[in-house]
């Protein structure tokens, strides 16, 4: 009997040990515990400028590529001093130091420990003043890296651009912005603002979600909303110089019991007598609050929005997910249960750290049971990854009411740049494989093992396209968009890409998708040329549409008719066209044509719609599949599954990345380009700036003196007397201006072109700006860099100056420097294609 009992006991012990071991293996380190997401712990740092504490800095847990963090710029005060305040939220500061670096982060200018700082005051702030050494150049931007230790095991880093300025007139500009903001809440005082507005038909006066300089008085002054500001406005200087400033203000308002995030953007210019408002935008987004009335019968009320909220649903529409106020919710139409799947902010975690909205959320999949896979990407306000930038993939288990992190992909760049890639491509197929774009590379990542492969690298704009649902991607092979004869078409639910081949002598280019049908164009290499504006014309004699089985659905082809571009909107493909003269071979622009999509556009079972109310104007609602049975007591708040270790997947960076140009406007990033001319043209349209990967300014709107002449251009005799070409003389002069000395005639004779010669013989950043306007390239003259322009018969000139009415031109064919009227210059250069080359240093 004893032996039987012992045997039974041993079996039970062995059974439990086996269960424990199997559980450990199956859960890969899962402790099978859940918990609330940890509260924020990092301090905030504020810069003092003109007795205001502005440019709130949020901490980073590790080293970042600071040249991509352009969130704010801070001017130094007298004697290169910079007062700061640190909101610690409790913990005492153990150490404080800072670095000053060049904007490309390659050069360390100063590394100083700060020992003199006050202890925490009654409001929880620590004060300090940084006294920078005499090592920085005036009116040059540097990167300040503030390093803070508050007793945790890690050092927290804070980044901002700084400048030791000349006269900025910043007090006037900040006072203007603060007064304008305050007066919008008082209709009587706001009458003073009318002179700053440009109210006209361009203003959309139908929604408080978006107000701009063209809106009417009622929209500017909040109509009948009567909002109350309930948080301190967070003021940030985005760009500034002696004349201009771009300033952003963020805060939260309450309208009755509802809360709204508000952001204002100002671009102001100092005139001789007053400050002028050049641009004004205000966005307003309602915070979704399950404690308020959110469901009325079959209507889910989402309120005022600047943009349509992201809406996703299961195949049959039983489960609905939506993103509102940077929070993710799931609603079950059958049970009436609402779950807040993810949010950094809630009523128990309400401060400037959790209200910081530098992150995004994307739903990746939903099943009918209510399980949801989603991505949170950008700056992580709190939790396990607090202070990091990256992309986390989470899985919501509806039965367990828990959130589990599957993988985390860290990044060292800004949220804005990460968002550009995530918006481009992020897709999970049925094999639990994530496809995502990062820095021109498409990665294939196994969510179960965390292993990954590179599908394709070196992608640039205009050479790849992605379907709207991200399930199909196509890219060109080869070195040039104008010479590739192969497109790779990949359905991400399949295994391998298939080829789309061109005939001999032809080039193919991906154009887009209509649903999952692939659209591409075919051009003869012999037809590719430059147009009168200097841009490359890619005349496609055929536009073809194929389904995912590569069956040809439509082929657009007409004799001597060529398509140069397409755009897709509302199930219609608009074709921009040229007609070729059979005798002369010249192209003429003709009217656009259209291809209609015969497929009926499908809509979700839960339908997003706009509803106009008397007080709140345009609001967003969702018509559900059935009348709601939701009660406030049914709000679910899932907890996170805890794991030992981490799920980090560190993607290898592709070092062979083309130079990129970043356009910043309206307080954020407006585009990323590999073509400098396209970036400059976009910045012109958006009144923005262009910077390169080192954060050096490539172009900036409005930064130009009324007159400028470059004095150190070497004037040679005429090209005929010199025995060389005008191009060679211009290149010699440009190289000397860039600090290089080279005779270029022999290099040209050997077959090298102007761009190759300039790139090979100087460390300056060479810019080909074909297609830009004369007005925009005068920016480079203002900075002291000559601009070469090519006109008829391959004659080259140098623009070496300008005044309000003229350009100043060096003409090598004549060996002279002379003025030409601004309009005459513009007409001449436009006639020959606006072919400009310059450089920056």
mmCIF file of C-alpha atoms in Angstrom, residues 218-573:
data_model
loop_
_atom_site.group_PDB
_atom_site.id
_atom_site.type_symbol
_atom_site.label_atom_id
_atom_site.label_comp_id
_atom_site.label_asym_id
_atom_site.label_seq_id
_atom_site.Cartn_x
_atom_site.Cartn_y
_atom_site.Cartn_z
ATOM 1 C CA UNK A 218 -17.260 82.684 -36.603
ATOM 2 C CA UNK A 219 -15.012 79.722 -37.361
ATOM 3 C CA UNK A 220 -11.966 81.533 -35.997
ATOM 4 C CA UNK A 221 -13.790 82.405 -32.750
ATOM 5 C CA UNK A 222 -15.198 78.909 -32.169
ATOM 6 C CA UNK A 223 -18.826 79.660 -33.150
ATOM 7 C CA UNK A 224 -21.114 78.798 -30.227
ATOM 8 C CA UNK A 225 -18.847 76.169 -28.696
ATOM 9 C CA UNK A 226 -17.562 78.409 -25.862
ATOM 10 C CA UNK A 227 -14.511 76.197 -25.202
ATOM 11 C CA UNK A 228 -12.454 76.389 -22.017
ATOM 12 C CA UNK A 229 -8.692 75.873 -22.179
ATOM 13 C CA UNK A 230 -7.947 73.169 -19.593
ATOM 14 C CA UNK A 231 -4.182 72.609 -20.088
ATOM 15 C CA UNK A 232 -1.227 74.973 -20.365
ATOM 16 C CA UNK A 233 -0.482 75.625 -24.036
ATOM 17 C CA UNK A 234 2.705 73.937 -25.243
ATOM 18 C CA UNK A 235 4.512 76.439 -27.481
ATOM 19 C CA UNK A 236 7.199 75.261 -29.924
ATOM 20 C CA UNK A 237 9.388 77.254 -32.280
ATOM 21 C CA UNK A 238 9.691 75.123 -35.414
ATOM 22 C CA UNK A 239 11.727 77.493 -37.626
ATOM 23 C CA UNK A 240 12.991 81.060 -37.237
ATOM 24 C CA UNK A 241 15.218 83.740 -38.699
ATOM 25 C CA UNK A 242 15.396 87.526 -38.405
ATOM 26 C CA UNK A 243 12.218 88.015 -40.462
ATOM 27 C CA UNK A 244 10.223 84.777 -40.240
ATOM 28 C CA UNK A 245 9.099 82.350 -37.575
ATOM 29 C CA UNK A 246 7.003 79.168 -37.632
ATOM 30 C CA UNK A 247 5.415 78.493 -34.259
ATOM 31 C CA UNK A 248 3.171 75.657 -33.088
ATOM 32 C CA UNK A 249 0.855 75.663 -30.081
ATOM 33 C CA UNK A 250 -0.832 72.567 -28.612
ATOM 34 C CA UNK A 251 -3.387 72.446 -25.821
ATOM 35 C CA UNK A 252 -6.625 70.805 -24.713
ATOM 36 C CA UNK A 253 -10.050 72.429 -24.417
ATOM 37 C CA UNK A 254 -13.333 71.366 -22.861
ATOM 38 C CA UNK A 255 -16.743 71.956 -24.434
ATOM 39 C CA UNK A 256 -19.307 71.091 -21.764
ATOM 40 C CA UNK A 257 -18.164 67.612 -20.654
ATOM 41 C CA UNK A 258 -16.209 66.741 -23.790
ATOM 42 C CA UNK A 259 -12.457 67.149 -24.260
ATOM 43 C CA UNK A 260 -10.650 68.104 -27.472
ATOM 44 C CA UNK A 261 -7.029 68.194 -28.580
ATOM 45 C CA UNK A 262 -6.231 71.446 -30.384
ATOM 46 C CA UNK A 263 -3.154 72.368 -32.397
ATOM 47 C CA UNK A 264 -2.419 75.779 -33.926
ATOM 48 C CA UNK A 265 0.260 76.612 -36.484
ATOM 49 C CA UNK A 266 1.458 80.161 -37.168
ATOM 50 C CA UNK A 267 3.866 81.392 -39.814
ATOM 51 C CA UNK A 268 4.597 85.054 -39.135
ATOM 52 C CA UNK A 269 6.793 87.646 -40.803
ATOM 53 C CA UNK A 270 8.178 90.838 -39.328
ATOM 54 C CA UNK A 271 7.437 93.953 -41.358
ATOM 55 C CA UNK A 272 8.725 97.467 -40.872
ATOM 56 C CA UNK A 273 5.718 98.456 -38.754
ATOM 57 C CA UNK A 274 4.104 95.266 -37.419
ATOM 58 C CA UNK A 275 4.054 91.471 -37.470
ATOM 59 C CA UNK A 276 2.191 89.929 -40.404
ATOM 60 C CA UNK A 277 0.362 86.611 -40.258
ATOM 61 C CA UNK A 278 1.365 84.637 -43.365
ATOM 62 C CA UNK A 279 -0.239 81.300 -42.473
ATOM 63 C CA UNK A 280 -2.614 80.093 -39.786
ATOM 64 C CA UNK A 281 -4.060 76.622 -39.222
ATOM 65 C CA UNK A 282 -6.004 75.160 -36.310
ATOM 66 C CA UNK A 283 -7.079 71.548 -35.915
ATOM 67 C CA UNK A 284 -9.513 70.182 -33.355
ATOM 68 C CA UNK A 285 -10.076 66.502 -32.491
ATOM 69 C CA UNK A 286 -12.552 65.203 -29.941
ATOM 70 C CA UNK A 287 -11.285 62.766 -27.306
ATOM 71 C CA UNK A 288 -13.463 59.644 -27.349
ATOM 72 C CA UNK A 289 -14.888 59.214 -23.850
ATOM 73 C CA UNK A 290 -16.854 56.038 -23.076
ATOM 74 C CA UNK A 291 -18.221 57.719 -19.919
ATOM 75 C CA UNK A 292 -20.235 60.105 -22.109
ATOM 76 C CA UNK A 293 -23.063 59.323 -24.503
ATOM 77 C CA UNK A 294 -21.283 57.584 -27.357
ATOM 78 C CA UNK A 295 -24.016 55.353 -28.771
ATOM 79 C CA UNK A 296 -27.533 56.312 -29.809
ATOM 80 C CA UNK A 297 -29.469 53.375 -31.272
ATOM 81 C CA UNK A 298 -27.289 52.238 -34.207
ATOM 82 C CA UNK A 299 -25.088 55.347 -34.257
ATOM 83 C CA UNK A 300 -21.590 55.422 -32.757
ATOM 84 C CA UNK A 301 -20.755 59.079 -32.057
ATOM 85 C CA UNK A 302 -17.114 60.051 -32.685
ATOM 86 C CA UNK A 303 -17.624 63.826 -32.643
ATOM 87 C CA UNK A 304 -15.531 66.617 -34.214
ATOM 88 C CA UNK A 305 -12.480 65.421 -36.143
ATOM 89 C CA UNK A 306 -9.777 67.026 -38.233
ATOM 90 C CA UNK A 307 -9.560 63.891 -40.395
ATOM 91 C CA UNK A 308 -11.703 60.830 -40.888
ATOM 92 C CA UNK A 309 -10.859 58.360 -38.093
ATOM 93 C CA UNK A 310 -9.234 55.065 -39.044
ATOM 94 C CA UNK A 311 -12.018 52.442 -39.219
ATOM 95 C CA UNK A 312 -11.505 48.674 -39.601
ATOM 96 C CA UNK A 313 -13.891 45.743 -39.294
ATOM 97 C CA UNK A 314 -14.022 41.961 -39.437
ATOM 98 C CA UNK A 315 -15.166 40.284 -42.666
ATOM 99 C CA UNK A 316 -18.815 40.123 -41.610
ATOM 100 C CA UNK A 317 -18.742 43.448 -39.774
ATOM 101 C CA UNK A 318 -19.445 41.966 -36.347
ATOM 102 C CA UNK A 319 -16.312 43.498 -34.827
ATOM 103 C CA UNK A 320 -15.456 47.154 -35.401
ATOM 104 C CA UNK A 321 -12.149 48.826 -34.518
ATOM 105 C CA UNK A 322 -11.505 52.558 -34.653
ATOM 106 C CA UNK A 323 -8.689 54.947 -33.733
ATOM 107 C CA UNK A 324 -9.718 58.196 -32.062
ATOM 108 C CA UNK A 325 -7.542 60.601 -30.114
ATOM 109 C CA UNK A 326 -4.498 58.328 -30.621
ATOM 110 C CA UNK A 327 -6.355 55.532 -28.803
ATOM 111 C CA UNK A 328 -7.636 52.217 -30.216
ATOM 112 C CA UNK A 329 -11.096 50.855 -29.443
ATOM 113 C CA UNK A 330 -12.897 47.654 -30.403
ATOM 114 C CA UNK A 331 -16.679 47.296 -30.430
ATOM 115 C CA UNK A 332 -18.595 44.011 -30.616
ATOM 116 C CA UNK A 333 -21.892 44.539 -32.423
ATOM 117 C CA UNK A 334 -23.356 41.316 -30.997
ATOM 118 C CA UNK A 335 -22.556 41.688 -27.295
ATOM 119 C CA UNK A 336 -22.396 45.483 -27.070
ATOM 120 C CA UNK A 337 -18.987 45.273 -25.403
ATOM 121 C CA UNK A 338 -16.524 48.112 -25.988
ATOM 122 C CA UNK A 339 -12.817 47.577 -25.283
ATOM 123 C CA UNK A 340 -10.118 50.208 -25.096
ATOM 124 C CA UNK A 341 -7.318 48.170 -26.617
ATOM 125 C CA UNK A 342 -4.573 50.747 -26.396
ATOM 126 C CA UNK A 343 -4.030 54.271 -25.113
ATOM 127 C CA UNK A 344 -1.113 56.068 -23.501
ATOM 128 C CA UNK A 345 -3.531 58.645 -22.075
ATOM 129 C CA UNK A 346 -6.429 57.994 -19.741
ATOM 130 C CA UNK A 347 -7.965 59.794 -16.805
ATOM 131 C CA UNK A 348 -5.543 58.094 -14.397
ATOM 132 C CA UNK A 349 -2.537 58.967 -16.560
ATOM 133 C CA UNK A 350 -3.179 62.572 -17.492
ATOM 134 C CA UNK A 351 -0.186 64.872 -17.871
ATOM 135 C CA UNK A 352 1.922 66.434 -20.619
ATOM 136 C CA UNK A 353 3.809 63.163 -21.092
ATOM 137 C CA UNK A 354 0.783 60.988 -21.874
ATOM 138 C CA UNK A 355 -0.902 63.731 -23.943
ATOM 139 C CA UNK A 356 2.145 63.852 -26.260
ATOM 140 C CA UNK A 357 0.747 62.538 -29.543
ATOM 141 C CA UNK A 358 3.880 61.562 -31.473
ATOM 142 C CA UNK A 359 2.669 58.035 -32.182
ATOM 143 C CA UNK A 360 0.235 56.282 -34.470
ATOM 144 C CA UNK A 361 -1.867 53.102 -34.399
ATOM 145 C CA UNK A 362 -2.680 50.811 -37.323
ATOM 146 C CA UNK A 363 -5.045 47.824 -37.219
ATOM 147 C CA UNK A 364 -3.513 44.874 -39.090
ATOM 148 C CA UNK A 365 -6.188 42.159 -38.760
ATOM 149 C CA UNK A 366 -9.516 41.407 -37.047
ATOM 150 C CA UNK A 367 -11.398 38.105 -36.839
ATOM 151 C CA UNK A 368 -15.072 37.468 -36.119
ATOM 152 C CA UNK A 369 -14.283 36.310 -32.582
ATOM 153 C CA UNK A 370 -12.958 39.778 -31.779
ATOM 154 C CA UNK A 371 -9.214 39.025 -31.743
ATOM 155 C CA UNK A 372 -7.251 42.002 -33.089
ATOM 156 C CA UNK A 373 -3.660 42.380 -34.240
ATOM 157 C CA UNK A 374 -2.436 45.983 -34.357
ATOM 158 C CA UNK A 375 0.694 48.102 -34.535
ATOM 159 C CA UNK A 376 1.665 51.013 -32.289
ATOM 160 C CA UNK A 377 4.501 53.037 -33.779
ATOM 161 C CA UNK A 378 6.393 56.202 -32.934
ATOM 162 C CA UNK A 379 7.417 57.660 -29.572
ATOM 163 C CA UNK A 380 6.410 55.427 -26.648
ATOM 164 C CA UNK A 381 5.034 57.671 -23.888
ATOM 165 C CA UNK A 382 5.047 55.047 -21.139
ATOM 166 C CA UNK A 383 5.276 51.332 -20.462
ATOM 167 C CA UNK A 384 8.024 48.827 -21.214
ATOM 168 C CA UNK A 385 9.385 50.892 -24.131
ATOM 169 C CA UNK A 386 9.062 54.329 -22.525
ATOM 170 C CA UNK A 387 11.245 56.885 -24.282
ATOM 171 C CA UNK A 388 11.893 54.687 -27.321
ATOM 172 C CA UNK A 389 10.858 55.165 -30.943
ATOM 173 C CA UNK A 390 9.793 52.020 -32.722
ATOM 174 C CA UNK A 391 6.968 49.799 -33.956
ATOM 175 C CA UNK A 392 5.317 47.278 -31.633
ATOM 176 C CA UNK A 393 3.002 44.528 -32.908
ATOM 177 C CA UNK A 394 0.328 43.574 -30.368
ATOM 178 C CA UNK A 395 -2.285 40.820 -30.287
ATOM 179 C CA UNK A 396 -5.545 41.299 -28.402
ATOM 180 C CA UNK A 397 -7.078 38.042 -27.147
ATOM 181 C CA UNK A 398 -10.796 38.636 -26.648
ATOM 182 C CA UNK A 399 -11.293 35.512 -24.462
ATOM 183 C CA UNK A 400 -8.498 36.397 -22.049
ATOM 184 C CA UNK A 401 -9.121 40.148 -22.445
ATOM 185 C CA UNK A 402 -5.359 40.642 -22.666
ATOM 186 C CA UNK A 403 -2.831 42.363 -24.922
ATOM 187 C CA UNK A 404 0.358 40.507 -25.868
ATOM 188 C CA UNK A 405 3.382 42.059 -27.549
ATOM 189 C CA UNK A 406 4.574 39.860 -30.423
ATOM 190 C CA UNK A 407 7.606 41.815 -31.655
ATOM 191 C CA UNK A 408 9.125 45.252 -31.197
ATOM 192 C CA UNK A 409 11.169 46.955 -33.943
ATOM 193 C CA UNK A 410 13.293 49.831 -32.568
ATOM 194 C CA UNK A 411 14.164 52.926 -34.590
ATOM 195 C CA UNK A 412 16.630 55.758 -34.045
ATOM 196 C CA UNK A 413 14.809 58.294 -36.232
ATOM 197 C CA UNK A 414 11.808 60.504 -35.566
ATOM 198 C CA UNK A 415 8.173 59.424 -35.394
ATOM 199 C CA UNK A 416 7.449 61.463 -38.523
ATOM 200 C CA UNK A 417 9.966 59.556 -40.617
ATOM 201 C CA UNK A 418 8.854 56.215 -39.192
ATOM 202 C CA UNK A 419 5.258 57.157 -40.027
ATOM 203 C CA UNK A 420 6.251 57.803 -43.647
ATOM 204 C CA UNK A 421 7.422 54.200 -43.918
ATOM 205 C CA UNK A 422 4.543 52.649 -41.959
ATOM 206 C CA UNK A 423 1.982 54.528 -44.053
ATOM 207 C CA UNK A 424 3.727 53.251 -47.161
ATOM 208 C CA UNK A 425 3.711 49.548 -46.265
ATOM 209 C CA UNK A 426 2.840 47.517 -43.161
ATOM 210 C CA UNK A 427 0.901 44.290 -43.702
ATOM 211 C CA UNK A 428 0.469 40.931 -41.929
ATOM 212 C CA UNK A 429 -0.578 37.915 -44.010
ATOM 213 C CA UNK A 430 -2.268 34.686 -42.891
ATOM 214 C CA UNK A 431 1.097 33.024 -42.293
ATOM 215 C CA UNK A 432 1.808 35.554 -39.513
ATOM 216 C CA UNK A 433 4.411 37.305 -41.628
ATOM 217 C CA UNK A 434 4.798 41.061 -41.335
ATOM 218 C CA UNK A 435 5.879 43.051 -44.387
ATOM 219 C CA UNK A 436 7.024 46.578 -43.728
ATOM 220 C CA UNK A 437 9.022 49.370 -45.348
ATOM 221 C CA UNK A 438 11.948 51.027 -43.589
ATOM 222 C CA UNK A 439 14.449 53.350 -45.274
ATOM 223 C CA UNK A 440 13.752 52.088 -48.789
ATOM 224 C CA UNK A 441 13.903 48.397 -47.835
ATOM 225 C CA UNK A 442 10.964 45.984 -47.649
ATOM 226 C CA UNK A 443 11.418 43.532 -44.776
ATOM 227 C CA UNK A 444 9.685 40.178 -44.302
ATOM 228 C CA UNK A 445 9.426 39.402 -40.559
ATOM 229 C CA UNK A 446 8.154 36.179 -38.976
ATOM 230 C CA UNK A 447 6.035 37.204 -35.987
ATOM 231 C CA UNK A 448 6.483 33.825 -34.274
ATOM 232 C CA UNK A 449 10.262 33.478 -34.481
ATOM 233 C CA UNK A 450 11.299 37.136 -34.847
ATOM 234 C CA UNK A 451 13.527 36.277 -37.822
ATOM 235 C CA UNK A 452 13.496 38.423 -40.939
ATOM 236 C CA UNK A 453 14.644 38.721 -44.562
ATOM 237 C CA UNK A 454 15.135 41.647 -46.900
ATOM 238 C CA UNK A 455 12.762 41.340 -49.859
ATOM 239 C CA UNK A 456 14.165 44.276 -51.819
ATOM 240 C CA UNK A 457 16.425 47.226 -50.980
ATOM 241 C CA UNK A 458 17.215 50.642 -52.422
ATOM 242 C CA UNK A 459 13.630 51.604 -53.347
ATOM 243 C CA UNK A 460 13.030 55.254 -54.219
ATOM 244 C CA UNK A 461 9.887 57.214 -55.026
ATOM 245 C CA UNK A 462 8.332 56.702 -58.481
ATOM 246 C CA UNK A 463 9.904 53.247 -58.719
ATOM 247 C CA UNK A 464 7.461 51.268 -56.575
ATOM 248 C CA UNK A 465 3.753 51.248 -55.761
ATOM 249 C CA UNK A 466 1.645 49.618 -53.040
ATOM 250 C CA UNK A 467 -2.058 48.738 -53.135
ATOM 251 C CA UNK A 468 -4.366 50.629 -50.766
ATOM 252 C CA UNK A 469 -4.823 47.578 -48.534
ATOM 253 C CA UNK A 470 -1.024 47.010 -48.553
ATOM 254 C CA UNK A 471 -1.445 43.400 -49.745
ATOM 255 C CA UNK A 472 0.273 43.839 -53.140
ATOM 256 C CA UNK A 473 3.487 45.683 -53.979
ATOM 257 C CA UNK A 474 5.328 46.242 -57.267
ATOM 258 C CA UNK A 475 8.804 47.623 -57.893
ATOM 259 C CA UNK A 476 11.162 48.318 -60.773
ATOM 260 C CA UNK A 477 14.466 46.526 -61.089
ATOM 261 C CA UNK A 478 17.618 48.075 -62.538
ATOM 262 C CA UNK A 479 19.491 51.292 -61.899
ATOM 263 C CA UNK A 480 17.199 53.887 -63.493
ATOM 264 C CA UNK A 481 13.496 54.529 -63.763
ATOM 265 C CA UNK A 482 14.030 55.331 -67.438
ATOM 266 C CA UNK A 483 15.860 52.149 -68.440
ATOM 267 C CA UNK A 484 14.270 49.290 -66.478
ATOM 268 C CA UNK A 485 12.644 46.507 -68.513
ATOM 269 C CA UNK A 486 11.330 44.510 -65.527
ATOM 270 C CA UNK A 487 8.812 45.032 -62.723
ATOM 271 C CA UNK A 488 8.513 42.600 -59.818
ATOM 272 C CA UNK A 489 4.895 42.144 -58.720
ATOM 273 C CA UNK A 490 4.377 40.533 -55.320
ATOM 274 C CA UNK A 491 1.136 39.483 -53.660
ATOM 275 C CA UNK A 492 2.118 39.414 -49.989
ATOM 276 C CA UNK A 493 -0.265 36.532 -49.344
ATOM 277 C CA UNK A 494 1.719 34.498 -51.865
ATOM 278 C CA UNK A 495 5.273 33.276 -51.635
ATOM 279 C CA UNK A 496 7.349 34.814 -54.426
ATOM 280 C CA UNK A 497 7.107 37.822 -56.773
ATOM 281 C CA UNK A 498 6.391 37.430 -60.486
ATOM 282 C CA UNK A 499 7.974 39.349 -63.336
ATOM 283 C CA UNK A 500 6.318 41.868 -65.638
ATOM 284 C CA UNK A 501 8.679 42.156 -68.625
ATOM 285 C CA UNK A 502 8.932 44.786 -71.360
ATOM 286 C CA UNK A 503 9.792 44.099 -74.965
ATOM 287 C CA UNK A 504 13.290 44.862 -76.246
ATOM 288 C CA UNK A 505 13.808 48.624 -76.485
ATOM 289 C CA UNK A 506 10.971 49.378 -74.071
ATOM 290 C CA UNK A 507 10.856 50.462 -70.423
ATOM 291 C CA UNK A 508 8.145 49.623 -67.899
ATOM 292 C CA UNK A 509 7.215 51.702 -64.860
ATOM 293 C CA UNK A 510 4.738 50.884 -62.035
ATOM 294 C CA UNK A 511 1.941 53.462 -61.809
ATOM 295 C CA UNK A 512 -0.460 52.283 -59.114
ATOM 296 C CA UNK A 513 -3.293 49.985 -58.147
ATOM 297 C CA UNK A 514 -7.053 50.028 -58.555
ATOM 298 C CA UNK A 515 -8.109 47.791 -55.669
ATOM 299 C CA UNK A 516 -5.670 44.902 -56.271
ATOM 300 C CA UNK A 517 -5.465 45.341 -60.042
ATOM 301 C CA UNK A 518 -2.016 46.491 -61.109
ATOM 302 C CA UNK A 519 -1.511 49.496 -63.411
ATOM 303 C CA UNK A 520 1.758 50.021 -65.272
ATOM 304 C CA UNK A 521 3.039 51.967 -68.256
ATOM 305 C CA UNK A 522 5.264 51.051 -71.200
ATOM 306 C CA UNK A 523 7.486 53.549 -73.045
ATOM 307 C CA UNK A 524 10.013 53.290 -75.844
ATOM 308 C CA UNK A 525 13.463 54.254 -74.608
ATOM 309 C CA UNK A 526 13.938 56.262 -77.806
ATOM 310 C CA UNK A 527 10.926 58.475 -76.917
ATOM 311 C CA UNK A 528 12.200 59.562 -73.495
ATOM 312 C CA UNK A 529 13.289 63.232 -73.601
ATOM 313 C CA UNK A 530 13.279 66.573 -71.755
ATOM 314 C CA UNK A 531 10.294 68.904 -71.964
ATOM 315 C CA UNK A 532 10.369 72.716 -72.264
ATOM 316 C CA UNK A 533 10.540 73.027 -68.455
ATOM 317 C CA UNK A 534 13.581 70.795 -68.260
ATOM 318 C CA UNK A 535 11.802 67.811 -66.718
ATOM 319 C CA UNK A 536 12.213 64.322 -68.149
ATOM 320 C CA UNK A 537 9.201 63.309 -70.242
ATOM 321 C CA UNK A 538 8.363 59.626 -69.993
ATOM 322 C CA UNK A 539 5.844 59.196 -72.831
ATOM 323 C CA UNK A 540 4.060 55.883 -72.325
ATOM 324 C CA UNK A 541 2.493 54.529 -75.494
ATOM 325 C CA UNK A 542 0.589 51.902 -73.486
ATOM 326 C CA UNK A 543 -1.047 51.872 -70.055
ATOM 327 C CA UNK A 544 -2.028 48.377 -68.969
ATOM 328 C CA UNK A 545 -4.175 47.031 -66.142
ATOM 329 C CA UNK A 546 -3.722 43.448 -64.950
ATOM 330 C CA UNK A 547 -5.421 41.429 -62.236
ATOM 331 C CA UNK A 548 -3.480 39.444 -59.639
ATOM 332 C CA UNK A 549 -3.389 36.428 -61.985
ATOM 333 C CA UNK A 550 -1.764 38.709 -64.614
ATOM 334 C CA UNK A 551 -4.785 38.633 -66.882
ATOM 335 C CA UNK A 552 -4.932 41.853 -68.922
ATOM 336 C CA UNK A 553 -8.135 43.681 -67.988
ATOM 337 C CA UNK A 554 -7.558 46.874 -69.968
ATOM 338 C CA UNK A 555 -4.995 48.255 -72.394
ATOM 339 C CA UNK A 556 -5.000 51.955 -73.233
ATOM 340 C CA UNK A 557 -3.152 52.633 -76.510
ATOM 341 C CA UNK A 558 -3.802 55.138 -79.325
ATOM 342 C CA UNK A 559 -1.681 56.081 -82.322
ATOM 343 C CA UNK A 560 0.661 59.033 -81.558
ATOM 344 C CA UNK A 561 -1.012 59.529 -78.154
ATOM 345 C CA UNK A 562 1.207 59.189 -75.079
ATOM 346 C CA UNK A 563 0.439 59.135 -71.362
ATOM 347 C CA UNK A 564 2.851 61.019 -69.089
ATOM 348 C CA UNK A 565 1.225 60.505 -65.696
ATOM 349 C CA UNK A 566 -1.863 59.086 -64.029
ATOM 350 C CA UNK A 567 -3.798 59.790 -60.856
ATOM 351 C CA UNK A 568 -6.471 57.601 -59.341
ATOM 352 C CA UNK A 569 -9.517 58.982 -57.559
ATOM 353 C CA UNK A 570 -13.027 57.670 -56.894
ATOM 354 C CA UNK A 571 -12.650 54.613 -59.152
ATOM 355 C CA UNK A 572 -11.465 56.770 -62.053
ATOM 356 C CA UNK A 573 -7.977 56.740 -63.600
#
